[in-house]
XYZ file of C-alpha atoms in Angstrom:
650
model
C 31.889 205.787 118.013
C 32.317 209.188 119.718
C 30.103 209.880 122.745
C 28.964 213.164 124.286
C 31.262 214.677 126.852
C 30.453 213.543 130.393
C 30.503 216.467 132.805
C 30.209 215.893 136.554
C 29.263 219.075 138.460
C 30.027 219.362 142.172
C 27.565 222.142 143.011
C 25.071 222.661 145.846
C 23.011 225.316 143.985
C 20.832 223.997 141.162
C 20.474 227.477 139.657
C 24.253 227.857 139.326
C 24.407 224.395 137.641
C 21.748 225.513 135.152
C 23.729 228.638 134.320
C 26.823 226.534 133.675
C 24.911 224.127 131.379
C 23.338 227.028 129.469
C 26.742 228.573 128.811
C 28.143 225.276 127.489
C 25.174 224.661 125.178
C 25.477 228.192 123.790
C 29.049 227.271 122.799
C 27.777 224.164 120.948
C 29.409 221.634 123.262
C 27.573 218.277 123.211
C 27.478 216.880 126.726
C 25.552 215.007 129.367
C 25.861 216.035 132.992
C 25.218 215.010 136.520
C 25.237 217.115 139.668
C 26.369 215.966 143.133
C 26.665 217.759 146.454
C 28.246 215.261 148.826
C 31.519 213.394 149.003
C 29.757 209.997 148.843
C 27.783 210.927 145.728
C 30.929 212.322 144.119
C 32.883 209.086 144.641
C 29.943 207.006 143.369
C 29.626 208.951 140.124
C 33.360 208.841 139.518
C 32.993 205.053 139.257
C 29.556 204.921 137.565
C 29.360 208.007 135.366
C 33.024 208.076 134.216
C 33.255 211.838 133.715
C 35.572 213.470 131.215
C 35.521 216.790 133.147
C 34.741 217.705 136.750
C 33.373 221.227 137.287
C 33.454 221.947 141.006
C 32.455 224.821 143.232
C 35.101 225.650 145.781
C 32.857 225.975 148.864
C 30.245 223.311 149.583
C 28.394 222.609 152.828
C 29.971 219.173 153.404
C 33.350 219.308 151.614
C 35.398 221.685 149.483
C 36.428 221.782 145.825
C 40.009 221.151 146.925
C 38.842 217.942 148.618
C 37.063 216.934 145.405
C 40.270 217.554 143.411
C 42.301 215.387 145.785
C 39.706 212.592 145.654
C 39.768 212.723 141.838
C 43.544 212.382 141.801
C 43.308 209.274 144.014
C 40.752 207.617 141.727
C 41.524 205.804 138.444
C 39.269 208.224 136.525
C 41.420 210.350 134.120
C 39.118 213.410 134.187
C 40.180 217.057 133.954
C 39.271 219.341 136.877
C 38.049 222.951 136.533
C 37.269 224.984 139.622
C 34.192 227.283 139.396
C 33.553 229.611 142.333
C 31.959 232.897 143.255
C 35.134 234.328 144.767
C 38.658 232.982 145.060
C 41.762 234.406 146.633
C 45.044 234.264 144.752
C 46.557 231.905 147.360
C 43.708 229.397 146.996
C 43.884 229.567 143.194
C 47.633 228.832 143.262
C 47.104 225.934 145.657
C 44.435 224.400 143.398
C 46.646 224.704 140.320
C 49.503 223.065 142.208
C 47.199 220.209 143.162
C 46.473 219.594 139.464
C 43.457 221.680 138.518
C 43.353 222.438 134.793
C 41.816 225.910 135.249
C 39.619 228.009 137.501
C 36.623 230.140 136.485
C 34.744 232.799 138.434
C 30.982 232.489 138.325
C 30.885 236.129 137.302
C 32.920 235.234 134.127
C 31.233 232.071 132.832
C 31.749 233.166 129.230
C 35.318 231.843 129.527
C 34.051 228.417 130.629
C 33.442 226.825 127.163
C 36.991 227.592 125.994
C 38.393 226.261 129.285
C 36.374 223.037 128.830
C 37.484 222.651 125.207
C 41.116 223.248 126.191
C 40.827 220.681 128.970
C 39.303 218.121 126.556
C 42.019 218.787 123.965
C 44.715 218.435 126.611
C 43.171 215.198 127.885
C 42.987 213.831 124.331
C 46.644 214.705 123.736
C 47.621 213.067 127.024
C 45.605 209.960 126.137
C 47.250 209.721 122.723
C 50.669 210.167 124.312
C 49.860 207.468 126.838
C 48.703 205.108 124.096
C 51.857 205.830 122.108
C 54.026 205.178 125.153
C 52.166 201.954 125.846
C 52.564 200.881 122.211
C 56.258 201.754 122.365
C 56.617 199.812 125.585
C 54.868 196.790 124.040
C 57.097 197.068 120.997
C 60.219 197.304 123.146
C 59.077 194.341 125.199
C 58.466 192.377 122.011
C 61.896 193.193 120.595
C 63.501 192.484 123.955
C 61.690 189.149 124.066
C 62.974 188.329 120.581
C 66.518 189.464 121.393
C 66.637 187.512 124.637
C 65.277 184.271 123.182
C 67.074 183.958 119.862
C 70.234 181.973 119.219
C 71.465 184.763 116.923
C 73.879 187.267 118.426
C 72.317 190.738 118.691
C 74.347 193.706 119.833
C 74.206 197.497 119.788
C 77.424 199.433 119.240
C 78.311 203.081 119.621
C 80.007 205.030 116.849
C 83.398 203.672 117.986
C 82.186 200.047 117.741
C 82.064 199.531 121.508
C 79.348 197.288 122.940
C 76.351 199.131 124.405
C 74.078 196.080 124.503
C 74.581 192.350 123.953
C 71.888 189.682 123.865
C 71.997 186.746 126.302
C 72.868 184.484 123.354
C 76.456 185.781 123.574
C 76.773 183.759 126.769
C 75.229 180.645 125.247
C 77.069 180.795 121.910
C 80.423 182.397 122.789
C 80.682 181.964 126.557
C 80.851 185.688 127.432
C 78.660 187.322 130.067
C 77.212 190.789 129.483
C 79.748 192.262 131.894
C 82.598 190.735 129.873
C 81.666 192.732 126.775
C 79.965 196.038 127.670
C 82.315 198.894 126.824
C 84.664 196.605 124.893
C 85.303 196.888 121.158
C 83.505 194.359 118.975
C 86.740 193.980 117.015
C 88.436 192.436 120.052
C 86.433 189.285 119.270
C 87.110 189.251 115.516
C 89.798 186.953 114.110
C 93.076 188.839 113.468
C 93.008 187.868 109.778
C 89.604 189.565 109.343
C 89.882 192.432 111.844
C 91.243 195.059 109.435
C 88.567 194.299 106.839
C 85.810 194.443 109.482
C 87.064 197.798 110.787
C 87.243 199.189 107.250
C 83.659 198.150 106.458
C 82.380 199.534 109.750
C 84.041 202.879 109.011
C 82.581 203.062 105.508
C 79.128 202.239 106.826
C 79.440 204.955 109.506
C 80.432 207.500 106.855
C 77.256 206.849 104.900
C 78.163 203.787 102.879
C 75.634 201.063 102.255
C 75.796 198.418 105.028
C 77.038 195.035 103.779
C 76.663 191.527 105.058
C 79.910 190.365 106.568
C 81.197 186.878 107.289
C 83.633 186.889 110.176
C 85.040 184.665 112.883
C 84.393 185.428 116.549
C 86.581 183.979 119.279
C 84.841 181.850 121.885
C 85.827 182.458 125.487
C 87.585 179.054 125.434
C 89.858 180.264 122.608
C 88.191 178.457 119.712
C 86.733 180.244 116.698
C 83.191 180.296 115.320
C 82.029 181.559 111.923
C 79.172 184.100 111.734
C 77.207 185.899 109.047
C 76.615 189.482 110.258
C 73.985 192.032 109.185
C 74.560 195.666 110.199
C 72.054 198.536 110.457
C 72.363 202.061 111.852
C 70.105 204.182 114.083
C 70.216 207.889 113.109
C 69.400 211.106 114.986
C 67.110 213.902 113.732
C 69.905 215.337 111.588
C 70.556 211.977 109.916
C 73.823 211.365 111.754
C 74.520 207.704 112.698
C 74.378 207.167 116.444
C 74.084 203.426 117.099
C 74.814 200.312 115.053
C 72.697 197.199 115.522
C 74.426 194.008 114.352
C 72.743 190.615 114.105
C 75.163 187.693 113.663
C 74.091 184.157 112.823
C 76.283 181.176 113.744
C 77.438 179.397 110.575
C 79.930 177.078 112.271
C 77.867 173.916 112.009
C 76.856 174.713 108.445
C 80.490 175.351 107.497
C 81.483 172.102 109.177
C 78.777 170.237 107.269
C 79.866 171.894 104.010
C 83.473 170.911 104.723
C 82.415 167.339 105.455
C 80.382 167.318 102.246
C 83.356 168.633 100.267
C 85.566 165.945 101.795
C 83.012 163.276 100.937
C 82.718 164.635 97.409
C 86.516 164.652 97.087
C 86.649 161.065 98.302
C 83.869 160.100 95.917
C 85.568 161.815 92.973
C 88.831 160.090 93.853
C 87.076 156.731 94.098
C 85.270 157.339 90.791
C 88.502 158.415 89.126
C 90.341 155.341 90.376
C 87.408 153.176 89.346
C 87.472 154.619 85.823
C 91.254 154.321 85.538
C 91.018 150.826 86.988
C 88.521 149.743 84.354
C 90.809 151.126 81.662
C 93.843 149.433 83.219
C 91.936 146.153 83.445
C 90.977 146.321 79.781
C 94.541 147.136 78.754
C 95.894 144.308 80.915
C 93.407 141.843 79.451
C 94.340 142.723 75.855
C 98.031 142.909 76.739
C 97.897 139.434 78.281
C 96.497 138.061 75.054
C 99.451 139.495 73.161
C 101.914 138.213 75.780
C 100.367 134.767 75.551
C 101.224 134.701 71.862
C 104.755 135.968 72.469
C 105.581 133.544 75.269
C 103.893 130.638 73.461
C 105.872 131.059 70.263
C 109.012 131.701 72.301
C 108.593 128.303 73.980
C 108.081 126.627 70.609
C 111.156 128.255 69.131
C 113.272 127.421 72.183
C 112.307 123.755 71.906
C 113.190 123.724 68.218
C 116.504 125.546 68.627
C 119.642 123.656 69.569
C 121.623 124.553 72.673
C 124.547 125.920 70.724
C 122.480 127.970 68.331
C 123.337 131.703 68.814
C 119.655 132.613 68.302
C 118.534 130.558 71.299
C 119.728 133.128 73.877
C 117.919 135.873 71.979
C 114.691 133.895 72.014
C 115.101 133.247 75.774
C 115.592 137.008 76.328
C 112.333 137.655 74.440
C 110.537 135.218 76.770
C 112.013 136.811 79.885
C 110.923 140.266 78.696
C 107.420 138.912 78.136
C 107.397 137.444 81.651
C 108.390 140.836 83.077
C 105.611 142.452 81.071
C 103.213 139.804 82.383
C 104.152 140.824 85.935
C 103.106 144.390 85.097
C 99.763 143.196 83.760
C 99.155 141.311 87.005
C 99.678 144.581 88.837
C 97.241 146.314 86.520
C 94.690 143.587 87.147
C 95.202 143.942 90.883
C 94.603 147.706 90.705
C 91.479 147.253 88.575
C 90.254 144.620 91.058
C 89.858 142.080 88.269
C 92.536 139.682 89.452
C 91.350 136.237 90.458
C 91.808 135.995 94.227
C 92.081 132.817 96.238
C 90.813 133.895 99.661
C 91.152 131.703 102.706
C 91.022 132.086 106.469
C 94.473 132.918 107.863
C 96.166 134.794 110.697
C 97.599 138.158 109.661
C 100.110 138.113 112.534
C 101.533 134.838 111.257
C 101.887 136.247 107.742
C 103.789 139.296 109.043
C 106.056 137.146 111.210
C 106.792 134.705 108.369
C 107.800 137.564 106.052
C 110.155 139.149 108.609
C 113.439 137.710 107.369
C 112.631 138.308 103.706
C 111.667 141.921 104.382
C 114.841 142.570 106.370
C 116.956 141.355 103.429
C 114.887 143.574 101.143
C 115.417 146.832 103.048
C 119.120 146.497 103.884
C 121.157 146.856 107.051
C 120.881 150.642 107.489
C 117.135 150.460 108.184
C 115.696 149.058 111.412
C 112.565 146.937 110.961
C 110.293 146.287 113.930
C 107.067 144.311 114.108
C 104.569 145.071 116.881
C 101.745 142.539 116.721
C 98.559 142.520 118.759
C 97.827 139.643 121.117
C 94.266 139.418 119.828
C 93.141 137.041 117.080
C 93.835 138.584 113.650
C 92.069 136.070 111.403
C 90.922 137.512 108.093
C 89.368 136.022 104.989
C 91.612 137.172 102.116
C 94.231 136.020 99.629
C 97.473 135.619 101.632
C 99.631 135.823 98.498
C 98.121 139.193 97.600
C 98.481 140.459 101.187
C 102.171 139.497 101.034
C 102.480 141.658 97.918
C 100.711 144.541 99.722
C 103.074 144.342 102.698
C 106.142 144.052 100.482
C 105.150 147.075 98.367
C 104.538 149.234 101.457
C 107.863 148.229 103.027
C 109.736 148.935 99.769
C 108.093 152.368 99.534
C 109.113 153.099 103.137
C 112.671 152.004 102.359
C 112.871 154.282 99.317
C 111.755 157.241 101.482
C 114.807 156.740 103.743
C 117.919 156.665 101.507
C 120.125 157.427 104.520
C 118.561 154.841 106.806
C 115.827 155.001 109.370
C 113.099 152.951 111.049
C 110.150 150.985 109.684
C 107.452 149.678 111.981
C 104.840 147.078 111.045
C 101.874 146.893 113.389
C 98.638 144.984 113.723
C 95.674 145.776 115.952
C 91.930 145.294 116.259
C 89.686 148.297 115.601
C 85.952 148.925 115.608
C 84.697 151.374 112.977
C 81.451 153.022 114.069
C 78.692 154.411 111.854
C 79.577 158.142 112.163
C 83.124 157.397 110.959
C 81.862 155.173 108.140
C 79.388 157.825 106.974
C 82.216 160.318 106.412
C 84.421 157.868 104.461
C 83.317 156.605 101.076
C 82.752 152.838 100.731
C 83.533 152.095 104.399
C 81.132 149.903 106.370
C 80.907 149.949 110.181
C 82.072 146.875 112.061
C 85.171 145.060 113.401
C 88.401 145.304 111.399
C 91.997 144.095 111.571
C 94.437 146.959 111.000
C 97.805 146.513 109.308
C 100.020 149.606 109.524
C 103.417 150.299 107.970
C 105.117 153.487 109.151
C 108.490 155.120 108.571
C 110.372 158.227 109.669
C 111.456 159.178 106.171
C 110.946 162.195 103.949
C 107.149 162.152 104.078
C 104.626 162.963 101.358
C 103.338 166.419 100.455
C 99.631 167.183 99.987
C 99.742 167.282 96.167
C 101.412 163.893 95.964
C 98.891 162.384 98.406
C 96.079 163.315 96.011
C 97.582 161.112 93.275
C 99.370 158.527 95.363
C 97.173 155.603 94.266
C 96.929 156.632 90.595
C 98.496 154.042 88.275
C 101.803 155.050 86.670
C 102.079 158.052 89.010
C 105.526 158.130 90.605
C 107.843 160.689 92.172
C 110.888 158.505 91.587
C 113.347 159.345 88.856
C 112.975 157.673 85.474
C 113.785 154.002 85.496
C 113.441 153.672 89.286
C 109.714 152.874 89.449
C 106.651 152.064 87.359
C 104.118 153.888 89.510
C 102.100 150.713 89.973
C 103.201 149.667 93.464
C 100.635 151.642 95.496
C 98.029 151.238 92.749
C 98.378 147.499 93.215
C 98.099 147.856 96.989
C 94.932 149.945 96.592
C 93.313 147.427 94.247
C 94.113 144.393 96.401
C 92.824 146.077 99.567
C 89.603 147.213 97.890
C 89.028 143.827 96.239
C 89.501 142.225 99.664
C 86.683 144.388 101.077
C 89.012 146.691 103.004
C 90.066 150.320 103.096
C 93.419 152.098 102.994
C 94.332 155.386 104.671
C 97.567 157.400 104.508
C 98.844 159.990 106.966
C 102.021 161.941 106.314
C 103.806 165.205 106.895
C 106.893 166.323 104.953
C 110.117 165.426 106.783
C 108.075 163.680 109.516
C 107.496 160.318 107.910
C 104.492 158.393 106.625
C 102.084 155.749 107.858
C 99.843 153.573 105.687
C 96.941 151.931 107.516
C 95.002 149.094 105.950
C 91.672 148.010 107.452
C 90.560 144.487 106.549
C 87.260 143.001 107.784
C 87.638 140.418 110.548
C 86.671 136.897 109.551
C 82.917 136.468 109.962
C 83.328 133.221 111.852
C 85.243 135.032 114.582
C 82.678 137.813 114.656
C 79.988 135.237 115.339
C 81.855 133.499 118.126
C 82.894 136.743 119.796
C 79.639 138.645 119.379
C 78.636 137.786 122.924
C 81.435 139.954 124.316
C 79.908 142.827 126.301
C 79.867 146.190 124.538
C 81.322 148.956 126.676
C 79.188 152.059 126.903
C 81.376 155.166 127.165
C 80.811 156.639 130.645
C 80.184 160.362 131.079
C 82.759 162.530 132.765
C 82.890 165.877 134.502
C 86.612 166.627 134.446
C 88.216 169.647 132.802
C 90.260 168.921 129.677
C 92.629 171.132 127.679
C 92.534 170.132 123.988
C 95.430 171.225 121.756
C 95.116 170.382 118.036
C 96.250 172.390 115.005
C 93.779 170.824 112.554
C 90.504 172.769 112.938
C 88.166 169.962 111.852
C 89.794 167.468 114.237
C 89.799 170.051 117.061
C 86.122 170.879 116.640
C 85.161 167.218 116.345
C 87.104 166.208 119.471
C 85.705 169.184 121.444
C 82.154 168.294 120.468
C 82.614 164.626 121.424
C 84.048 165.559 124.823
C 81.381 168.144 125.639
C 78.638 165.740 124.580
C 80.042 163.310 127.149
C 80.014 165.782 130.031
C 83.576 167.126 130.018
C 84.470 170.808 130.325
C 86.745 171.600 127.387
C 89.161 174.413 126.619
C 90.437 174.214 123.038
C 93.666 175.659 121.630
C 94.973 175.832 118.064
C 98.648 175.354 118.877
C 101.136 174.879 121.667
C 101.559 178.565 122.439
C 97.807 179.066 122.846
C 97.515 175.923 124.955
C 100.331 177.086 127.233
C 98.690 180.503 127.650
C 95.390 178.897 128.654
C 97.247 176.716 131.139
C 98.934 179.774 132.667
C 95.781 181.911 132.863
C 93.128 179.374 133.821
C 92.593 179.405 137.595
C 90.808 176.093 137.984
C 92.059 172.531 137.876
C 92.963 170.939 134.515
C 92.624 167.172 134.879
C 94.038 166.216 131.502
C 95.612 167.744 128.421
C 95.068 166.055 125.066
C 97.598 167.225 122.501
C 98.596 166.364 118.961
C 102.193 165.222 118.746
C 103.260 166.959 115.537
C 102.387 170.674 115.510
C 104.108 173.764 114.064
C 106.414 175.843 116.285
C 105.937 173.762 119.441
C 105.558 169.975 119.458
C 103.145 168.164 121.729
C 106.073 166.698 123.669
C 107.571 170.141 124.358
C 104.174 171.564 125.312
C 103.504 168.681 127.691
C 106.847 169.144 129.459
C 106.091 172.825 130.093
C 102.482 172.168 131.163
C 103.444 169.418 133.591
C 106.064 171.742 135.076
C 103.310 174.307 135.739
C 100.662 171.764 136.734
C 102.087 168.471 137.996
C 98.564 167.140 138.587
C 97.619 167.426 134.885
C 97.895 164.172 132.946
C 98.772 164.178 129.254
C 97.263 162.127 126.450
C 99.044 162.339 123.091
C 97.359 161.730 119.737
C 98.738 161.402 116.225
C 98.105 159.940 112.798
C 101.220 157.855 113.299
C 100.779 154.545 115.083
C 101.658 154.491 118.759
C 104.581 152.073 118.531
C 106.048 153.769 115.477
C 105.958 157.222 117.031
C 107.466 155.915 120.266
C 110.168 153.932 118.530
C 111.084 156.928 116.417
C 111.999 158.696 119.644
C 109.112 161.188 119.778
C 107.417 159.623 122.814
C 108.344 157.201 125.577
C 106.730 153.826 126.220
C 105.005 154.941 129.437
C 103.199 157.880 127.817
C 99.448 157.743 127.108
C 98.755 157.673 123.370
C 95.701 157.722 121.077
C 95.985 156.846 117.414
C 94.183 158.683 114.614
C 91.742 158.140 113.055
C 89.593 157.367 116.084
C 85.891 156.757 116.587
C 83.849 158.743 119.068
C 83.453 155.760 121.395
C 87.109 154.747 121.281
C 88.112 158.365 121.977
C 85.920 158.688 125.076
C 86.820 155.219 126.371
C 90.535 155.977 126.002
C 90.155 159.198 128.014
C 88.025 157.493 130.672
C 90.518 154.630 131.017
C 93.393 157.102 131.264
C 91.650 159.129 133.964
C 90.727 156.000 135.926
C 94.309 154.761 135.593
C 95.474 158.074 137.002
C 93.228 157.620 140.048
C 94.446 154.042 140.527
C 98.046 155.250 140.470
């Protein structure tokens, strides 16, 4: 609701005040007024009356109009000041205007007063509106600044050349860069090389008036790793509609992408398991019907053999029919094993003893040009399974390894105790957490490509030439392992060899007697670790595990990047963890160059091959620290802690 204008008159003559009021009313100005003569009264009414305009005589008995103007300026009251006087020199008028007076009026020209008052009110209203607008703008800027400085999204402002003008604090939290690291730098310096050209092209089109598009790109973390972001771009234009600034908001998709990748892997595993289950059911049905037919063939063959004399020329033909049926029966047993419908005879036995007892037979099977080594754990390896079927599993794996090395090579059979934790089990279909006995068979042969690995357990799938294999060997292994409650895992790289790892549940009786053994809680660390791993999912997983346990981690995608970090990083690197088999530069070569630069840095190797196999194949030496994939989070951290403590003890 609008109120009448409050006018405070500083005037010692009541008659002059009346003349002023009369002139204002004649002009139709609605107002209420008060008149004061002293400094004290003036200050009081400034606080109580809240005037919109002060009309002041220049000369008063106790203080001047210039004093009143200065007192008004010192007060919080935003009133306009108009000087009204009988006579005024030019010098005094200039001084009053410099001090902030809106206007001055001679008492002999009061007709100009109403317009001066209206102008002063209009100016005050404009100033108030400007002040309110500035305050609103300031509140808005503070709000947006508050949002920008407290969001996990990356918010930046770029100039027309894509150089950083502003970056939100989240850049430090998400990518490790301080504001000083980025201001003035090109945003494209952070973008992955594979996406940089596309990002530059889209930025240019948007600048030239094209419609801004969402963009998915990878930004490089200060530690060298890469994160995936979804970016939204908008432009700020000048009065002529020319783009001046680009505001880009980028949301971190790394965790979502990782979860999607894990989901895809789980779905792939599930589809593979469902496919094998379906094929297994078919194979089991075929084997069952086929066995019925073979029973008839072998039965009548036996009858005919008994009724045929030794010298009868047909007897040998009948015996050949029986032998063919027996060979066919062996195939049906393999089909039943794959379909997990074979009748098992499980019993408690020691897996180490089974491997040792088969040593001589396996050596005769593989020939003299292949070296066979068994590396057996000292721990108890009792399992509850069918030993005859496990012998078949081991024999099939050794034969496969032999066939992958036509010119000779090395085969290593290993046993060890492993503990599968819940996070690992949740990412592998049909795997339960708990204690397992691992049986591994590795070779340094031709390896298996990715396409073959997808079908490696399918029945009748073989890469051998016709007549050299039925394609049931690994299908049989898969079925026996699954029917025994275990899991099988294969790791291979072309021309680098292959390792099959079988995980069989430890005998429950041993689990009960050994359950009182203390569980080690992985201790936290604070050392600095350089992680070099070419597989992105493994690298990100290992980095996350280490950081969650207190370590400072610098991650590299390959040997060259790891070496560059080692050369440029000024602090201490306590340990380097590196994959053994990587493109361009192996882990062994990288470690030799790193240790030359930093003798204090210890090296921990990791690989999908078993430790003894990879050492015996000449890649590593016995004294080198080694971690075997796949690993659990706890086993990974404990291995690193033990290695670091061993370093201190040395």
